[in-house]
Amino acid sequence: MADYRTLSHQQLEELRRELVDRYEQFQQQGLKLDMSRGKPAADQFDLVSGLLDAVNSQSSLLAADGVDCRNYGDFTGIPECKAIFCEMLGVSFDEIFICGNSSLAVMYDALGKMMLHGVRPGAKPWCREGNLKFLCPVPGYDRHFAITERYGFEMIPIEMTPEGPDMDQVERLVAADSSIKGIWCVPKYSNPQGITYSDETVRRLARMKTAADDFIIMWDNAYAVHDLYPEHRDHLLNILAECKAAGDPDRVMMFASTSKISYAGAGIAVFACSKGMMERMKKLLTIQTIGFDKINMLRHARYFKNLDGIMAHMDRQAELLRPKFRTVLDAFERELAGKGVAEWLNPNGGYFISLDVMDGCAKRVVQLCKDAGVTLTSAGATFPYGRDPRDRNIRVAPTYPTIPELEQAVALLCICVQLAAVEKLLRD
Ligand code: PLP
């Protein structure tokens, strides 16, 4: 099929009629599908059903250090659970803190602490300063942007490249402006593009000169072990080690959770940082809580045993997810390639596929899909303030629907992408 941008007005009119026909057939089917959020499907949970039996009334509830998990104690987490995350994130025992059920809550809280108290050793509370800014690589995770919006930061979009955020832009901005306090990063299998930051990007983030002496990298490694192809695992450089080597160990706070490993919203979240920052975080956290849920930590540690246990489980999970990603990507390739109407990346892991439709068409595509019964993430959600300046990015979340549902949803999506493009070409 020819590139739609080369078609005559008459050819476009014919194409539009044909696409509308196909679209109306979908409308008549009365579909009701939701592809808006990156939720795990139930068969993923079935893979870890043993987790619920890993600790029961017959089990010893003593952690490896003898602390009774039913009682207060082990404020920073039980050792066997810390060991797993230390290995996952490449940090030491005194650089990790095991929290509750949600890494997003930990990130929200960490930024709140920076606003109210200052967290980096010697840092002043940001709330005492005037206009604050935060760098937001785009497309990115809507809930990150919601946090910095809520705290009143002015958000500056940074273009993503295949290597991570555009570091020329980042370096230029942070060197010149001390009101830029940090950057959001999903460094491995990024949400939504599935991009893993290159070694060069990680080193530049660690070494760049920042006008703010309390600049913080919010390193949300949510998809650290979420490879789709076990024979090809993306490698991510250890940013804490790079920050130490660059002489600024307090520049980064790392986050992760088992929400997309065990149970979404009922797993374990962690943060990791330099010892200096950890001391400060502990002082602040000890006022907030006497400790997090150690029984859930014990359950996870006994069930997975170690990082190898998690990796083996994630490889089984990938077997469920690969065909779903393939269903979407094959349809894009079959229906959209070569027509000049869309671009997408083929991720090696993570939870999403990022689709760029023709400029000015994303809202229309999402609306067309909605009117035919398929809910997608709203257009613009992947940008600060929900504003995609080119109105072109759509986040596709293939994990939750079944494959037959996905086939239907993506067939409709492909028709809507083409229809919106043809409508635009006819208008222009
Ligand atoms: N970070 C990223 C990049 C995510 O995509 C998600 C969920 O989609 C989360 C964090 C949420 O994690 P949690 O359930 O641990 O709060």
Coordinates of C-alpha atoms and ligand atoms in Angstrom, one line a residue:
M1 CA 0.0 0.0 0.0
A2 CA 1.3 3.5 -0.9
D3 CA 2.1 6.2 1.5
Y4 CA -1.2 7.9 2.1
R5 CA 0.4 11.3 1.9
T6 CA 1.0 10.7 -1.8
L7 CA -2.6 9.8 -2.7
S8 CA -4.9 12.1 -4.7
H9 CA -7.9 13.8 -3.2
Q10 CA -10.2 11.3 -5.0
Q11 CA -8.1 8.3 -3.8
L12 CA -8.3 9.6 -0.3
E13 CA -12.1 10.0 -0.5
E14 CA -12.4 6.4 -1.6
L15 CA -10.2 5.2 1.1
R16 CA -12.1 7.2 3.7
R17 CA -15.4 5.6 2.6
E18 CA -13.9 2.1 2.8
L19 CA -12.5 2.9 6.3
V20 CA -15.8 4.3 7.5
D21 CA -17.5 1.1 6.3
R22 CA -15.1 -1.0 8.3
Y23 CA -15.3 1.3 11.3
E24 CA -19.1 1.0 11.3
Q25 CA -18.9 -2.8 11.2
F26 CA -16.9 -2.5 14.5
Q27 CA -19.4 -0.1 16.0
Q28 CA -22.2 -2.7 15.4
Q29 CA -20.3 -5.3 17.3
G30 CA -20.9 -3.5 20.6
L31 CA -17.3 -4.0 21.9
K32 CA -16.5 -3.1 25.5
L33 CA -12.8 -3.3 25.9
D34 CA -10.4 -1.4 28.2
M35 CA -6.8 -1.0 27.2
S36 CA -6.2 2.2 29.2
R37 CA -4.0 1.1 32.0
G38 CA -1.0 -1.3 32.2
K39 CA -2.6 -3.8 34.5
P40 CA -1.4 -7.4 34.9
A41 CA -3.9 -10.1 33.7
A42 CA -5.2 -12.7 36.1
D43 CA -3.1 -15.5 34.5
Q44 CA 0.0 -13.6 35.6
F45 CA -1.3 -13.7 39.2
D46 CA -1.9 -17.5 38.8
L47 CA 1.8 -18.0 38.2
V48 CA 2.5 -16.8 41.8
S49 CA -0.5 -18.3 43.6
G50 CA 2.0 -20.1 45.9
L51 CA 2.9 -16.8 47.3
L52 CA -0.2 -16.9 49.4
D53 CA 0.9 -20.2 51.0
A54 CA 4.5 -19.2 51.5
V55 CA 3.6 -18.0 55.0
N56 CA 0.8 -19.7 57.0
S57 CA -0.2 -20.5 60.5
Q58 CA 2.3 -23.4 60.6
S59 CA 5.3 -21.3 59.4
S60 CA 8.0 -19.8 61.5
L61 CA 7.4 -16.1 61.3
L62 CA 10.9 -15.2 62.3
A63 CA 13.0 -13.3 59.8
A64 CA 16.6 -14.5 59.1
D65 CA 17.9 -12.2 61.8
G66 CA 15.5 -13.7 64.4
V67 CA 13.1 -10.7 64.4
D68 CA 9.4 -11.8 64.7
C69 CA 7.6 -10.5 61.6
R70 CA 4.4 -10.2 63.6
N71 CA 6.0 -7.6 65.8
Y72 CA 7.6 -4.2 65.4
G73 CA 11.3 -4.3 64.5
D74 CA 13.6 -4.4 61.4
F75 CA 12.6 -0.8 60.5
T76 CA 14.4 -0.8 57.2
G77 CA 13.1 -4.3 56.1
I78 CA 13.9 -7.9 56.9
P79 CA 17.3 -9.0 55.7
E80 CA 16.2 -11.8 53.3
C81 CA 14.0 -9.4 51.5
K82 CA 16.7 -6.7 51.4
A83 CA 19.1 -9.2 49.9
I84 CA 16.9 -9.7 46.9
F85 CA 16.4 -6.1 46.1
C86 CA 20.1 -5.3 46.8
E87 CA 20.9 -7.8 44.1
M88 CA 18.2 -6.4 41.8
L89 CA 19.3 -2.8 42.1
G90 CA 23.1 -3.4 42.7
V91 CA 23.2 -1.6 46.0
S92 CA 24.4 -2.6 49.5
F93 CA 22.4 -3.4 52.7
D94 CA 22.6 0.1 54.1
E95 CA 21.5 1.7 50.9
I96 CA 18.1 0.0 50.7
F97 CA 14.8 0.5 52.5
I98 CA 11.9 -1.9 52.1
C99 CA 8.6 0.0 52.3
G100 CA 4.9 -0.8 51.8
N101 CA 2.8 -1.8 48.8
S102 CA 3.4 1.0 46.3
S103 CA 6.5 2.6 44.8
L104 CA 4.4 5.5 43.6
A105 CA 3.5 6.3 47.2
V106 CA 7.2 6.2 48.1
M107 CA 8.1 8.6 45.3
Y108 CA 5.3 10.9 46.3
D109 CA 6.5 10.8 49.9
A110 CA 10.1 11.3 48.9
L111 CA 9.4 14.4 46.9
G112 CA 7.1 15.6 49.8
K113 CA 10.1 15.2 52.2
M114 CA 12.3 17.2 49.8
M115 CA 9.7 20.0 49.7
L116 CA 9.1 20.1 53.4
H117 CA 12.4 19.1 55.0
G118 CA 15.2 18.7 52.4
V119 CA 16.6 15.2 52.0
R120 CA 20.0 15.5 50.5
P121 CA 22.5 16.1 53.4
G122 CA 22.6 19.9 53.9
A123 CA 19.6 20.5 51.5
K124 CA 17.1 23.2 52.5
P125 CA 13.3 22.5 52.1
W126 CA 12.4 23.4 48.5
C127 CA 9.1 24.9 49.7
R128 CA 11.1 27.9 50.9
E129 CA 12.3 28.7 47.4
G130 CA 10.2 30.4 44.7
N131 CA 9.4 28.9 41.4
L132 CA 10.5 25.2 41.1
K133 CA 11.0 23.2 38.0
F134 CA 11.3 19.5 37.2
L135 CA 12.5 17.8 34.0
C136 CA 10.0 15.4 32.5
P137 CA 11.2 13.1 29.6
V138 CA 8.3 12.6 27.1
P139 CA 6.5 10.6 26.4
G140 CA 6.5 9.5 30.0
Y141 CA 4.5 8.1 33.0
D142 CA 1.4 10.2 33.7
R143 CA 1.4 9.6 37.4
H144 CA 4.9 10.9 37.8
F145 CA 3.8 14.1 36.1
A146 CA 0.7 14.2 38.3
I147 CA 3.0 14.2 41.4
T148 CA 5.2 17.1 40.3
E149 CA 2.1 19.0 39.1
R150 CA 0.5 18.5 42.5
Y151 CA 3.6 19.9 44.3
G152 CA 3.5 22.9 42.0
F153 CA 6.6 22.3 39.9
E154 CA 6.8 23.8 36.5
M155 CA 7.3 20.8 34.3
I156 CA 9.7 21.0 31.4
P157 CA 9.3 18.3 28.7
I158 CA 12.5 16.6 27.5
E159 CA 12.4 14.7 24.2
M160 CA 13.2 11.0 24.5
T161 CA 15.7 9.5 22.1
P162 CA 16.5 5.8 21.5
E163 CA 19.2 6.2 24.2
G164 CA 17.1 7.9 26.8
P165 CA 16.3 11.6 27.5
D166 CA 18.0 14.1 25.1
M167 CA 21.1 14.7 27.2
D168 CA 22.2 17.7 25.3
Q169 CA 19.0 19.4 26.3
V170 CA 19.1 18.1 29.8
E171 CA 22.8 19.3 30.4
R172 CA 22.1 22.7 28.9
L173 CA 19.0 23.3 31.1
V174 CA 20.3 22.0 34.4
A175 CA 23.7 23.9 34.1
A176 CA 21.9 27.2 33.6
D177 CA 18.9 27.1 36.0
S178 CA 19.2 26.5 39.8
S179 CA 15.4 26.2 40.1
I180 CA 15.5 22.9 38.1
K181 CA 15.5 20.5 41.0
G182 CA 15.3 17.1 39.4
I183 CA 14.3 14.8 36.6
W184 CA 11.9 11.8 36.3
C185 CA 13.5 8.7 34.8
V186 CA 12.1 5.3 34.0
P187 CA 15.5 4.0 32.9
K188 CA 14.7 0.4 31.9
Y189 CA 12.0 -0.5 29.4
S190 CA 10.6 3.1 29.9
N191 CA 6.9 3.7 30.2
P192 CA 5.6 4.0 27.5
Q193 CA 8.3 3.5 24.9
G194 CA 10.2 0.5 26.3
I195 CA 13.5 2.3 25.9
T196 CA 16.5 1.4 28.1
Y197 CA 18.9 4.2 28.8
S198 CA 22.4 3.8 27.2
D199 CA 25.5 3.6 29.4
E200 CA 26.5 7.0 28.0
T201 CA 23.1 8.5 29.1
V202 CA 23.5 7.1 32.6
R203 CA 27.1 8.4 32.9
R204 CA 26.1 11.9 31.6
L205 CA 23.2 12.1 34.1
A206 CA 25.6 11.2 36.9
R207 CA 28.3 13.6 35.8
M208 CA 26.5 16.6 34.5
K209 CA 27.0 20.0 36.1
T210 CA 23.8 21.2 37.8
A211 CA 23.2 24.8 38.9
A212 CA 21.1 23.4 41.8
D213 CA 23.3 21.8 44.4
D214 CA 20.3 19.7 45.6
F215 CA 19.3 18.3 42.2
I216 CA 17.7 14.8 42.4
I217 CA 17.3 12.1 39.8
M218 CA 14.1 10.2 40.5
W219 CA 15.2 6.8 39.1
D220 CA 12.0 4.7 38.9
N221 CA 13.3 1.3 37.9
A222 CA 9.8 -0.1 37.8
Y223 CA 10.6 -2.5 35.0
A224 CA 14.1 -3.7 36.2
V225 CA 13.4 -7.4 35.5
H226 CA 10.6 -7.2 33.0
D227 CA 12.4 -8.7 29.9
L228 CA 10.1 -10.0 27.2
Y229 CA 13.0 -12.0 25.6
P230 CA 15.1 -13.8 28.2
E231 CA 17.8 -14.4 25.5
H232 CA 18.0 -10.6 25.1
R233 CA 17.9 -8.7 28.3
D234 CA 18.6 -5.0 28.1
H235 CA 21.5 -3.9 30.4
L236 CA 21.2 -0.8 32.5
L237 CA 24.2 0.8 34.1
N238 CA 24.1 1.2 37.9
I239 CA 23.4 4.9 38.4
L240 CA 24.2 5.0 42.1
A241 CA 27.7 3.6 41.4
E242 CA 28.1 6.2 38.6
C243 CA 27.0 9.0 40.9
K244 CA 29.6 7.8 43.5
A245 CA 32.3 7.7 40.8
A246 CA 31.3 11.2 39.7
G247 CA 31.6 12.5 43.3
D248 CA 27.9 13.1 43.9
P249 CA 26.5 10.0 45.6
D250 CA 23.4 11.9 46.9
R251 CA 22.2 12.8 43.4
V252 CA 19.9 9.8 42.9
M253 CA 17.1 8.0 44.6
M254 CA 16.1 4.7 43.1
F255 CA 12.7 3.1 43.3
A256 CA 11.3 -0.3 42.4
S257 CA 8.4 -2.6 43.3
T258 CA 6.9 -6.0 42.8
S259 CA 3.6 -4.6 41.5
K260 CA 4.3 -6.1 38.1
I261 CA 6.1 -9.1 39.5
S262 CA 3.7 -10.5 42.1
Y263 CA 0.5 -8.6 42.9
A264 CA -0.3 -5.1 41.6
G265 CA -0.8 -2.9 44.6
A266 CA -0.2 -5.8 47.1
G267 CA 3.5 -6.3 46.6
I268 CA 6.6 -4.7 48.0
A269 CA 8.1 -1.3 47.1
V270 CA 11.6 -0.2 47.9
F271 CA 13.9 2.8 47.6
A272 CA 17.6 2.9 47.5
C273 CA 20.1 5.8 47.8
S274 CA 23.5 6.8 49.2
K275 CA 24.2 6.1 52.9
G276 CA 24.1 9.8 53.6
M277 CA 20.6 10.2 52.2
M278 CA 19.5 7.0 53.8
E279 CA 20.4 8.3 57.2
R280 CA 18.3 11.4 56.5
M281 CA 15.4 9.4 55.1
K282 CA 15.4 7.1 58.1
K283 CA 15.3 10.1 60.5
L284 CA 12.2 11.4 58.6
L285 CA 10.5 8.0 58.2
T286 CA 10.9 7.0 61.8
I287 CA 8.5 9.8 62.7
Q288 CA 6.0 8.6 60.1
T289 CA 5.9 4.8 60.8
I290 CA 7.3 2.2 63.2
G291 CA 7.7 -0.1 60.3
F292 CA 6.2 -1.6 57.1
D293 CA 4.4 -4.9 56.5
K294 CA 7.1 -7.5 57.3
I295 CA 4.8 -10.5 56.8
N296 CA 4.4 -9.5 53.2
M297 CA 8.2 -9.1 53.0
L298 CA 8.6 -12.6 54.5
R299 CA 6.0 -14.1 52.1
H300 CA 7.9 -12.6 49.1
A301 CA 11.3 -13.6 50.3
R302 CA 10.3 -17.2 51.2
Y303 CA 8.5 -17.6 47.9
F304 CA 11.0 -16.2 45.4
K305 CA 14.1 -17.0 47.6
N306 CA 16.5 -14.9 45.6
L307 CA 16.9 -12.8 42.4
D308 CA 17.3 -16.0 40.4
G309 CA 13.8 -17.0 41.7
I310 CA 12.4 -13.7 40.5
M311 CA 14.1 -14.0 37.1
A312 CA 12.7 -17.6 36.6
H313 CA 9.2 -16.3 37.4
M314 CA 9.6 -13.3 35.1
D315 CA 10.6 -15.6 32.3
R316 CA 7.4 -17.5 32.8
Q317 CA 5.5 -14.2 32.9
A318 CA 7.2 -13.2 29.6
E319 CA 5.8 -16.3 28.0
L320 CA 2.3 -15.0 28.7
L321 CA 3.1 -11.4 27.6
R322 CA 5.1 -12.1 24.4
P323 CA 2.1 -13.2 22.3
K324 CA 0.2 -10.2 23.5
F325 CA 2.9 -7.8 22.4
R326 CA 3.3 -9.7 19.2
T327 CA -0.5 -9.5 18.5
V328 CA -0.3 -5.7 18.7
L329 CA 3.0 -5.3 16.9
D330 CA 2.1 -7.7 14.0
A331 CA -1.1 -5.8 13.4
F332 CA 0.7 -2.5 13.3
E333 CA 3.2 -4.0 10.9
R334 CA 0.5 -5.5 8.7
E335 CA -2.0 -2.6 8.7
L336 CA 0.0 0.6 9.3
A337 CA 3.6 0.1 8.0
G338 CA 4.6 2.1 4.9
K339 CA 1.5 4.2 4.9
G340 CA 3.1 7.3 6.6
V341 CA 0.3 7.3 9.2
A342 CA 2.1 6.0 12.3
E343 CA 5.4 5.0 14.0
W344 CA 6.1 2.8 16.9
L345 CA 8.9 1.0 18.7
N346 CA 9.3 -2.7 19.3
P347 CA 10.3 -2.9 23.0
N348 CA 12.4 -5.7 24.5
G349 CA 10.5 -5.5 27.8
G350 CA 8.2 -3.5 30.0
Y351 CA 4.5 -3.1 29.9
F352 CA 3.7 -0.8 27.0
I353 CA 3.9 0.0 23.3
S354 CA 4.2 3.6 22.3
L355 CA 2.3 4.6 19.1
D356 CA 2.9 7.9 17.4
V357 CA 0.1 8.6 14.9
M358 CA 0.0 11.4 12.4
D359 CA 0.5 14.8 14.0
G360 CA -2.8 16.3 15.3
C361 CA -4.6 12.9 15.2
A362 CA -4.1 11.2 18.6
K363 CA -7.2 12.8 20.2
R364 CA -9.3 11.9 17.2
V365 CA -8.0 8.3 17.2
V366 CA -8.7 7.8 20.9
Q367 CA -12.2 9.3 20.5
L368 CA -13.0 7.1 17.5
C369 CA -11.9 4.0 19.4
K370 CA -14.0 5.0 22.4
D371 CA -17.1 5.6 20.2
A372 CA -16.7 2.0 19.0
G373 CA -16.2 0.5 22.5
V374 CA -12.4 0.4 23.0
T375 CA -11.0 2.7 25.8
L376 CA -7.4 3.7 25.3
T377 CA -5.2 5.8 27.6
S378 CA -6.4 9.4 26.9
A379 CA -4.3 11.2 24.3
G380 CA -1.9 13.6 25.9
A381 CA -1.6 11.5 29.1
T382 CA 2.0 10.8 28.4
F383 CA 2.9 14.5 28.6
P384 CA 3.0 17.0 31.5
Y385 CA -0.3 18.7 32.1
G386 CA -1.8 16.1 29.6
R387 CA -0.7 18.3 26.7
D388 CA 1.0 16.6 23.8
P389 CA 2.1 19.5 21.7
R390 CA 2.0 17.4 18.5
D391 CA -1.1 15.5 19.6
R392 CA 0.3 12.3 18.3
N393 CA 1.3 9.9 21.1
I394 CA -0.9 7.0 22.2
R395 CA 0.1 4.6 24.9
V396 CA -1.0 1.0 24.2
A397 CA -1.2 -1.3 27.2
P398 CA -1.4 -4.9 25.9
T399 CA -1.1 -6.9 29.1
Y400 CA -4.6 -7.0 30.5
P401 CA -6.9 -8.0 27.6
T402 CA -7.0 -11.6 26.3
I403 CA -5.5 -12.3 22.9
P404 CA -8.8 -12.5 21.1
E405 CA -9.8 -9.2 22.8
L406 CA -6.5 -7.6 21.8
E407 CA -6.9 -8.8 18.2
Q408 CA -10.3 -7.0 18.0
A409 CA -9.1 -3.9 19.8
V410 CA -5.9 -3.5 17.7
A411 CA -7.8 -4.1 14.5
L412 CA -10.1 -1.3 15.4
L413 CA -7.2 0.9 16.5
C414 CA -5.5 0.4 13.1
I415 CA -8.7 1.5 11.3
C416 CA -9.0 4.6 13.5
V417 CA -5.4 5.5 13.0
Q418 CA -5.8 5.4 9.2
L419 CA -9.2 7.1 9.3
A420 CA -8.0 10.0 11.4
A421 CA -5.0 10.4 9.0
V422 CA -7.1 10.3 5.9
E423 CA -9.5 12.9 7.4
K424 CA -6.6 15.1 8.2
L425 CA -5.1 14.7 4.7
L426 CA -8.5 15.6 3.2
R427 CA -8.7 18.7 5.3
D428 CA -5.1 20.0 4.7
Ligands
PLP1 N1 6.3 3.4 38.0 C1 6.0 3.1 36.8 C2 7.0 3.6 35.7 C3 4.9 2.5 36.4 O1 4.6 2.2 35.1 C4 4.0 2.1 37.5 C5 2.7 1.4 37.1 O2 2.3 1.4 36.0 C6 4.3 2.4 38.8 C7 5.5 3.1 39.0 C8 3.4 2.0 39.9 O3 4.1 1.2 40.8 P1 3.5 0.8 42.2 O4 2.3 -0.1 42.0 O5 4.6 0.2 42.9 O6 3.1 2.1 42.9

